[in-house]
């Protein structure tokens, strides 16, 4: 399966984006191409990567607008693949409004599995679409900024950006 990808560089932001024919399937802050390739293949093991910045341009424009505080909601098509449980958690993440935060237990409640806080946390950590599926909006119940695939600093930057927006 061919997956088109591009690296987006903007100021301090360096993101890898990848798409299938259905939509964006991966956004990551992987430091190097080999890290990006390894991460993407966790989600789509049969991926054959084809660099195509032009094909990713519409997605990069929306991400850039978001990072510049000019966009709060994405209109791009997403192609997110996970287990049924993960997809349920990711759908709950997509419902968190811009500028708001919720706790891991809030997400577990939202999917009607209040005892599954740890499992929900694991699914949140496995989210392949940083920023587009806003897992950065999930914080500890005590307000602590907790783990993030893109790193705590990136999570803090995204939350600060949304507070200003």
XYZ file of N, CA and C in Angstrom:
495
model
N 0.839 -1.187 0.000
C 0.000 0.000 0.000
C 0.877 1.241 0.000
N 0.703 2.087 -1.014
C 1.475 3.321 -1.088
C 0.927 4.362 -0.122
N 1.834 4.919 0.653
C 1.514 5.996 1.587
C 2.364 7.194 1.168
N 1.700 8.291 0.850
C 2.431 9.497 0.471
C 2.772 10.267 1.747
N 3.945 10.866 1.747
C 4.387 11.565 2.949
C 5.139 12.842 2.584
N 5.288 13.704 3.573
C 6.099 14.920 3.434
C 6.539 15.362 4.823
N 7.622 16.099 4.842
C 8.101 16.705 6.082
C 7.748 18.185 6.025
N 7.103 18.646 7.074
C 6.686 20.039 7.147
C 7.589 20.755 8.141
N 8.274 21.776 7.679
C 9.160 22.577 8.522
C 8.593 23.989 8.609
N 8.323 24.437 9.806
C 7.799 25.793 9.985
C 8.258 26.296 11.348
N 9.165 27.275 11.338
C 9.688 27.788 12.602
C 10.289 26.648 13.412
N 9.843 26.522 14.675
C 10.377 25.444 15.521
C 9.680 24.106 15.254
N 8.653 24.119 14.393
C 7.881 22.906 14.115
C 8.514 22.095 12.997
N 8.666 20.811 13.247
C 9.097 19.866 12.221
C 8.202 18.645 12.375
N 7.316 18.453 11.413
C 6.341 17.368 11.487
C 6.389 16.510 10.237
N 6.231 15.217 10.428
C 6.041 14.303 9.310
C 4.554 14.050 9.173
N 4.061 14.152 7.946
C 2.666 13.873 7.639
C 2.619 12.761 6.604
N 1.621 11.897 6.721
C 1.446 10.821 5.750
C -0.035 10.655 5.455
N -0.345 10.225 4.227
C -1.738 10.054 3.831
C -1.930 8.806 2.971
N -3.123 8.262 3.096
C -3.566 7.184 2.212
C -4.472 7.848 1.177
N -5.084 7.037 0.330
C -6.034 7.609 -0.635
C -7.283 8.142 0.063
N -7.529 7.723 1.319
C -8.726 8.153 2.055
C -8.508 9.426 2.869
N -7.268 9.710 3.233
C -7.015 10.907 4.033
C -5.736 10.798 4.842
N -5.516 11.805 5.668
C -4.319 11.864 6.500
C -4.327 10.707 7.496
N -3.233 9.967 7.575
C -3.186 8.802 8.463
C -2.135 8.930 9.554
N -1.268 9.950 9.467
C -0.203 10.063 10.467
C 0.315 11.500 10.520
N 0.485 11.998 11.743
C 1.218 13.235 11.997
C 2.128 12.930 13.172
N 3.398 13.187 13.004
C 4.336 12.925 14.092
C 5.475 13.925 14.106
N 6.074 14.053 15.253
C 7.210 14.965 15.426
C 8.507 14.170 15.497
N 8.536 13.065 14.769
C 9.713 12.194 14.776
C 10.943 12.996 14.363
N 12.068 12.800 15.086
C 13.247 13.611 14.784
C 13.890 13.291 13.428
N 13.824 12.048 13.006
C 14.492 11.645 11.760
C 13.551 10.798 10.920
N 13.854 10.699 9.615
C 13.007 9.915 8.720
C 12.876 8.462 9.199
N 13.983 7.864 9.638
C 13.923 6.451 10.064
C 12.973 6.272 11.255
N 12.901 7.271 12.146
C 11.978 7.215 13.282
C 10.530 7.324 12.789
N 10.316 8.239 11.841
C 8.995 8.408 11.238
C 8.554 7.104 10.567
N 9.441 6.521 9.771
C 9.123 5.285 9.057
C 8.765 4.162 10.037
N 9.543 4.022 11.100
C 9.292 2.995 12.113
C 7.938 3.227 12.793
N 7.659 4.480 13.163
C 6.388 4.814 13.815
C 5.206 4.535 12.897
N 5.298 4.965 11.651
C 4.196 4.780 10.705
C 3.919 3.294 10.473
N 4.975 2.505 10.389
C 4.799 1.073 10.108
C 4.175 0.317 11.288
N 4.167 0.923 12.476
C 3.426 0.331 13.598
C 1.935 0.344 13.283
N 1.484 1.380 12.591
C 0.067 1.546 12.260
C -0.295 0.868 10.942
N 0.604 0.957 9.973
C 0.346 0.392 8.642
C 1.592 -0.393 8.229
N 1.691 -1.658 8.678
C 2.906 -2.447 8.431
C 3.259 -2.609 6.947
N 2.264 -2.633 6.072
C 2.522 -2.849 4.644
C 2.820 -1.554 3.888
N 2.988 -0.470 4.603
C 3.184 0.834 3.952
C 4.438 0.858 3.091
N 4.263 1.358 1.870
C 5.384 1.673 0.988
C 5.389 3.194 0.889
N 6.430 3.811 1.423
C 6.455 5.265 1.535
C 6.928 5.934 0.248
N 6.143 6.909 -0.193
C 6.448 7.668 -1.400
C 6.389 9.151 -1.027
N 7.517 9.832 -1.135
C 7.521 11.261 -0.797
C 6.738 12.036 -1.853
N 5.801 12.890 -1.393
C 4.985 13.670 -2.315
C 4.467 14.907 -1.583
N 5.309 15.918 -1.526
C 4.962 17.141 -0.789
C 3.716 17.803 -1.377
N 3.577 17.743 -2.692
C 2.425 18.357 -3.355
C 1.107 17.733 -2.883
N 1.074 16.405 -2.762
C -0.147 15.708 -2.326
C -0.496 16.040 -0.876
N 0.509 16.365 -0.070
C 0.281 16.681 1.348
C 0.038 18.167 1.589
N 0.175 18.979 0.548
C 0.060 20.433 0.692
C -1.240 20.888 1.364
N -2.414 20.373 0.952
C -3.646 20.840 1.617
C -3.647 20.546 3.127
N -3.077 19.416 3.516
C -3.005 19.054 4.937
C -2.022 19.971 5.663
N -0.877 20.218 5.012
C 0.130 21.081 5.630
C -0.418 22.494 5.829
N -1.225 22.969 4.900
C -1.809 24.307 5.020
C -2.716 24.371 6.255
N -3.571 23.358 6.443
C -4.466 23.365 7.618
C -3.682 23.269 8.920
N -2.667 22.406 8.963
C -1.842 22.274 10.178
C -1.139 23.605 10.465
N -0.573 24.221 9.428
C 0.117 25.504 9.601
C -0.848 26.574 10.115
N -2.047 26.642 9.527
C -3.031 27.619 9.992
C -3.341 27.397 11.473
N -3.446 26.133 11.880
C -3.694 25.813 13.289
C -2.536 26.305 14.157
N -1.309 25.990 13.738
C -0.134 26.358 14.523
C 0.052 27.870 14.619
N -0.477 28.600 13.631
C -0.390 30.062 13.641
C -1.581 30.701 14.342
N -2.482 29.868 14.897
C -3.643 30.383 15.613
C -4.752 30.887 14.702
N -4.724 30.517 13.414
C -5.718 30.986 12.447
C -6.800 29.945 12.157
N -6.702 28.773 12.762
C -7.679 27.714 12.532
C -7.906 26.972 13.850
N -9.175 26.680 14.156
C -9.503 25.935 15.365
C -10.082 24.566 15.059
N -10.628 24.397 13.851
C -11.266 23.138 13.457
C -10.692 22.721 12.109
N -10.422 21.428 11.962
C -9.889 20.912 10.703
C -11.013 20.433 9.798
N -10.838 20.608 8.494
C -11.814 20.104 7.518
C -11.252 18.939 6.725
N -9.981 18.608 6.931
C -9.330 17.568 6.130
C -9.860 16.175 6.462
N -9.792 15.302 5.453
C -10.178 13.904 5.641
C -9.086 13.177 6.412
N -9.509 12.330 7.340
C -8.569 11.528 8.131
C -8.821 10.056 7.844
N -7.767 9.278 7.892
C -7.866 7.827 7.732
C -7.137 7.212 8.924
N -7.834 7.128 10.033
C -7.228 6.666 11.277
C -7.563 5.194 11.480
N -6.520 4.397 11.712
C -6.704 2.960 11.866
C -6.177 2.502 13.220
N -7.016 1.757 13.926
C -6.622 1.193 15.205
C -7.594 0.085 15.560
N -7.519 -0.383 16.774
C -8.484 -1.373 17.239
C -9.828 -0.663 17.425
N -10.929 -1.402 17.509
C -12.210 -0.738 17.759
C -12.178 0.126 19.029
N -11.522 -0.366 20.089
C -11.422 0.414 21.322
C -10.638 1.711 21.088
N -9.479 1.601 20.412
C -8.680 2.794 20.132
C -9.481 3.803 19.322
N -10.165 3.316 18.301
C -10.932 4.223 17.449
C -12.053 4.915 18.230
N -12.636 4.212 19.184
C -13.668 4.808 20.041
C -13.061 5.925 20.909
N -11.887 5.662 21.454
C -11.186 6.668 22.266
C -10.805 7.864 21.395
N -10.271 7.599 20.195
C -9.853 8.692 19.317
C -11.041 9.535 18.877
N -12.196 8.896 18.693
C -13.413 9.643 18.357
C -13.793 10.564 19.527
N -13.640 10.074 20.751
C -13.913 10.905 21.933
C -12.939 12.088 21.994
N -11.686 11.857 21.622
C -10.702 12.950 21.602
C -11.122 14.032 20.611
N -11.632 13.583 19.479
C -12.035 14.526 18.418
C -13.174 15.440 18.866
N -13.886 15.054 19.909
C -15.019 15.851 20.414
C -14.594 16.925 21.421
N -13.327 16.912 21.853
C -12.868 17.904 22.838
C -12.745 19.256 22.131
N -13.476 20.268 22.590
C -13.421 21.571 21.917
C -12.047 22.232 22.022
N -11.731 23.020 21.023
C -10.513 23.831 20.981
C -10.426 24.659 22.264
N -9.245 24.681 22.861
C -9.023 25.500 24.046
C -9.470 24.873 25.351
N -10.063 23.685 25.295
C -10.536 22.991 26.501
C -9.625 21.804 26.786
N -9.599 21.378 28.042
C -8.876 20.158 28.403
C -9.819 19.253 29.183
N -9.532 17.966 29.115
C -10.271 16.964 29.887
C -9.262 16.011 30.501
N -9.726 15.209 31.456
C -8.840 14.232 32.089
C -8.992 12.871 31.402
N -8.069 11.984 31.700
C -8.139 10.621 31.171
C -9.423 9.937 31.631
N -9.810 10.181 32.887
C -11.042 9.569 33.386
C -12.267 10.145 32.678
N -12.212 11.418 32.258
C -13.313 12.001 31.480
C -13.495 11.238 30.163
N -12.388 10.888 29.542
C -12.456 10.141 28.270
C -13.040 8.754 28.519
N -12.596 8.083 29.575
C -13.130 6.753 29.907
C -14.640 6.832 30.146
N -15.077 7.883 30.828
C -16.518 8.087 31.069
C -17.257 8.319 29.749
N -16.658 9.143 28.902
C -17.295 9.501 27.625
C -17.575 8.269 26.764
N -16.691 7.271 26.833
C -16.900 6.056 26.038
C -17.651 4.984 26.841
N -18.232 5.413 27.959
C -19.030 4.518 28.821
C -18.229 3.339 29.378
N -16.974 3.591 29.690
C -16.131 2.589 30.325
C -15.332 3.261 31.440
N -16.025 3.703 32.495
C -15.350 4.486 33.541
C -14.206 3.751 34.239
N -14.212 2.411 34.192
C -13.128 1.650 34.834
C -11.901 1.518 33.922
N -12.022 1.931 32.669
C -10.958 1.701 31.679
C -10.048 2.912 31.504
N -9.744 3.594 32.594
C -8.921 4.805 32.506
C -7.532 4.491 31.957
N -6.906 3.432 32.478
C -5.559 3.083 31.990
C -5.581 2.668 30.524
N -6.566 1.862 30.147
C -6.681 1.427 28.753
C -6.938 2.625 27.842
N -7.761 3.553 28.314
C -8.019 4.768 27.532
C -6.726 5.572 27.390
N -5.967 5.668 28.474
C -4.682 6.377 28.431
C -3.727 5.755 27.433
N -3.710 4.430 27.390
C -2.838 3.730 26.440
C -3.290 4.009 25.005
N -4.593 4.007 24.772
C -5.125 4.303 23.432
C -4.816 5.748 23.041
N -4.920 6.670 23.992
C -4.601 8.070 23.728
C -3.133 8.186 23.318
N -2.258 7.483 24.018
C -0.831 7.502 23.707
C -0.507 6.894 22.351
N -1.397 6.054 21.830
C -1.168 5.404 20.536
C -1.776 6.194 19.375
N -2.360 7.347 19.653
C -2.986 8.160 18.615
C -1.971 8.497 17.507
N -2.250 8.080 16.250
C -1.288 8.344 15.173
C -1.366 9.757 14.592
N -2.388 10.514 14.965
C -2.599 11.819 14.338
C -2.490 12.953 15.353
N -1.243 13.225 15.787
C -1.024 14.349 16.698
C -1.661 15.598 16.097
N -2.145 16.452 16.923
C -2.754 17.740 16.579
C -4.144 17.559 15.955
N -4.267 16.792 14.859
C -5.559 16.625 14.181
C -6.565 15.888 15.060
N -6.107 14.854 15.767
C -6.916 14.182 16.794
C -6.289 14.660 18.105
N -6.939 15.612 18.775
C -6.275 16.425 19.801
C -6.012 15.745 21.147
N -5.128 14.769 21.141
C -4.778 14.099 22.395
C -4.021 15.034 23.332
N -3.484 16.134 22.805
C -2.787 17.104 23.671
C -3.751 17.777 24.649
N -5.059 17.647 24.406
C -6.059 18.275 25.280
C -6.417 17.402 26.481
N -5.746 16.255 26.629
C -6.004 15.371 27.768
C -4.879 15.558 28.783
N -5.286 15.896 30.010
C -4.312 16.146 31.073
C -4.677 15.290 32.285
N -3.797 15.258 33.264
C -4.066 14.514 34.484
C -5.244 15.124 35.239
N -5.907 14.306 36.022
C -7.083 14.763 36.789
C -6.722 15.934 37.708
N -5.468 15.964 38.166
C -5.003 17.032 39.054
C -4.498 18.252 38.269
N -4.685 18.227 36.931
C -4.254 19.348 36.100
C -2.840 19.224 35.577
N -2.150 18.135 35.939
C -0.767 17.951 35.500
C -0.706 17.676 33.994
N 0.317 18.247 33.365
C 0.567 17.978 31.951
C 1.307 16.635 31.909
N 0.610 15.632 31.387
C 1.151 14.271 31.396
C 1.679 13.895 30.019
N 2.158 12.672 29.872
C 2.807 12.180 28.662
C 2.166 12.578 27.342
N 3.009 12.631 26.320
C 2.569 12.998 24.975
C 3.580 12.436 23.988
N 3.077 11.793 22.933
C 3.987 11.178 21.955
C 4.947 12.199 21.361
N 4.500 13.437 21.210
C 5.362 14.490 20.667
C 6.272 15.128 21.708
N 6.158 14.697 22.957
C 6.964 15.261 24.040
C 6.167 16.294 24.835
N 6.479 16.391 26.123
C 5.778 17.296 27.033
C 5.879 18.748 26.559
N 7.041 19.143 26.061
C 7.234 20.524 25.620
C 6.269 20.865 24.469
N 6.107 19.927 23.526
C 5.191 20.150 22.412
C 3.748 20.252 22.920
N 3.389 19.388 23.864
C 2.039 19.413 24.431
C 1.781 20.763 25.104
N 2.745 21.243 25.898
C 2.590 22.529 26.572
C 2.450 23.666 25.562
N 3.225 23.614 24.483
C 3.160 24.642 23.445
C 1.789 24.649 22.778
N 1.240 23.459 22.470
C -0.076 23.372 21.841
C -1.174 23.891 22.771
N -1.099 23.528 24.042
C -2.105 24.004 25.009
C -2.037 25.524 25.168
N -0.831 26.068 25.214
C -0.643 27.518 25.335
C -1.195 28.217 24.098
N -0.930 27.661 22.933
C -1.434 28.210 21.676
C -2.963 28.288 21.702
N -3.605 27.236 22.181
C -5.074 27.199 22.211
C -5.649 28.159 23.254
N -4.923 28.399 24.334
C -5.393 29.346 25.356
C -5.423 30.770 24.796
N -4.478 31.048 23.882
C -4.390 32.399 23.291
C -5.444 32.590 22.204
N -5.892 31.457 21.575
C -6.773 31.525 20.415
C -8.156 31.869 20.672
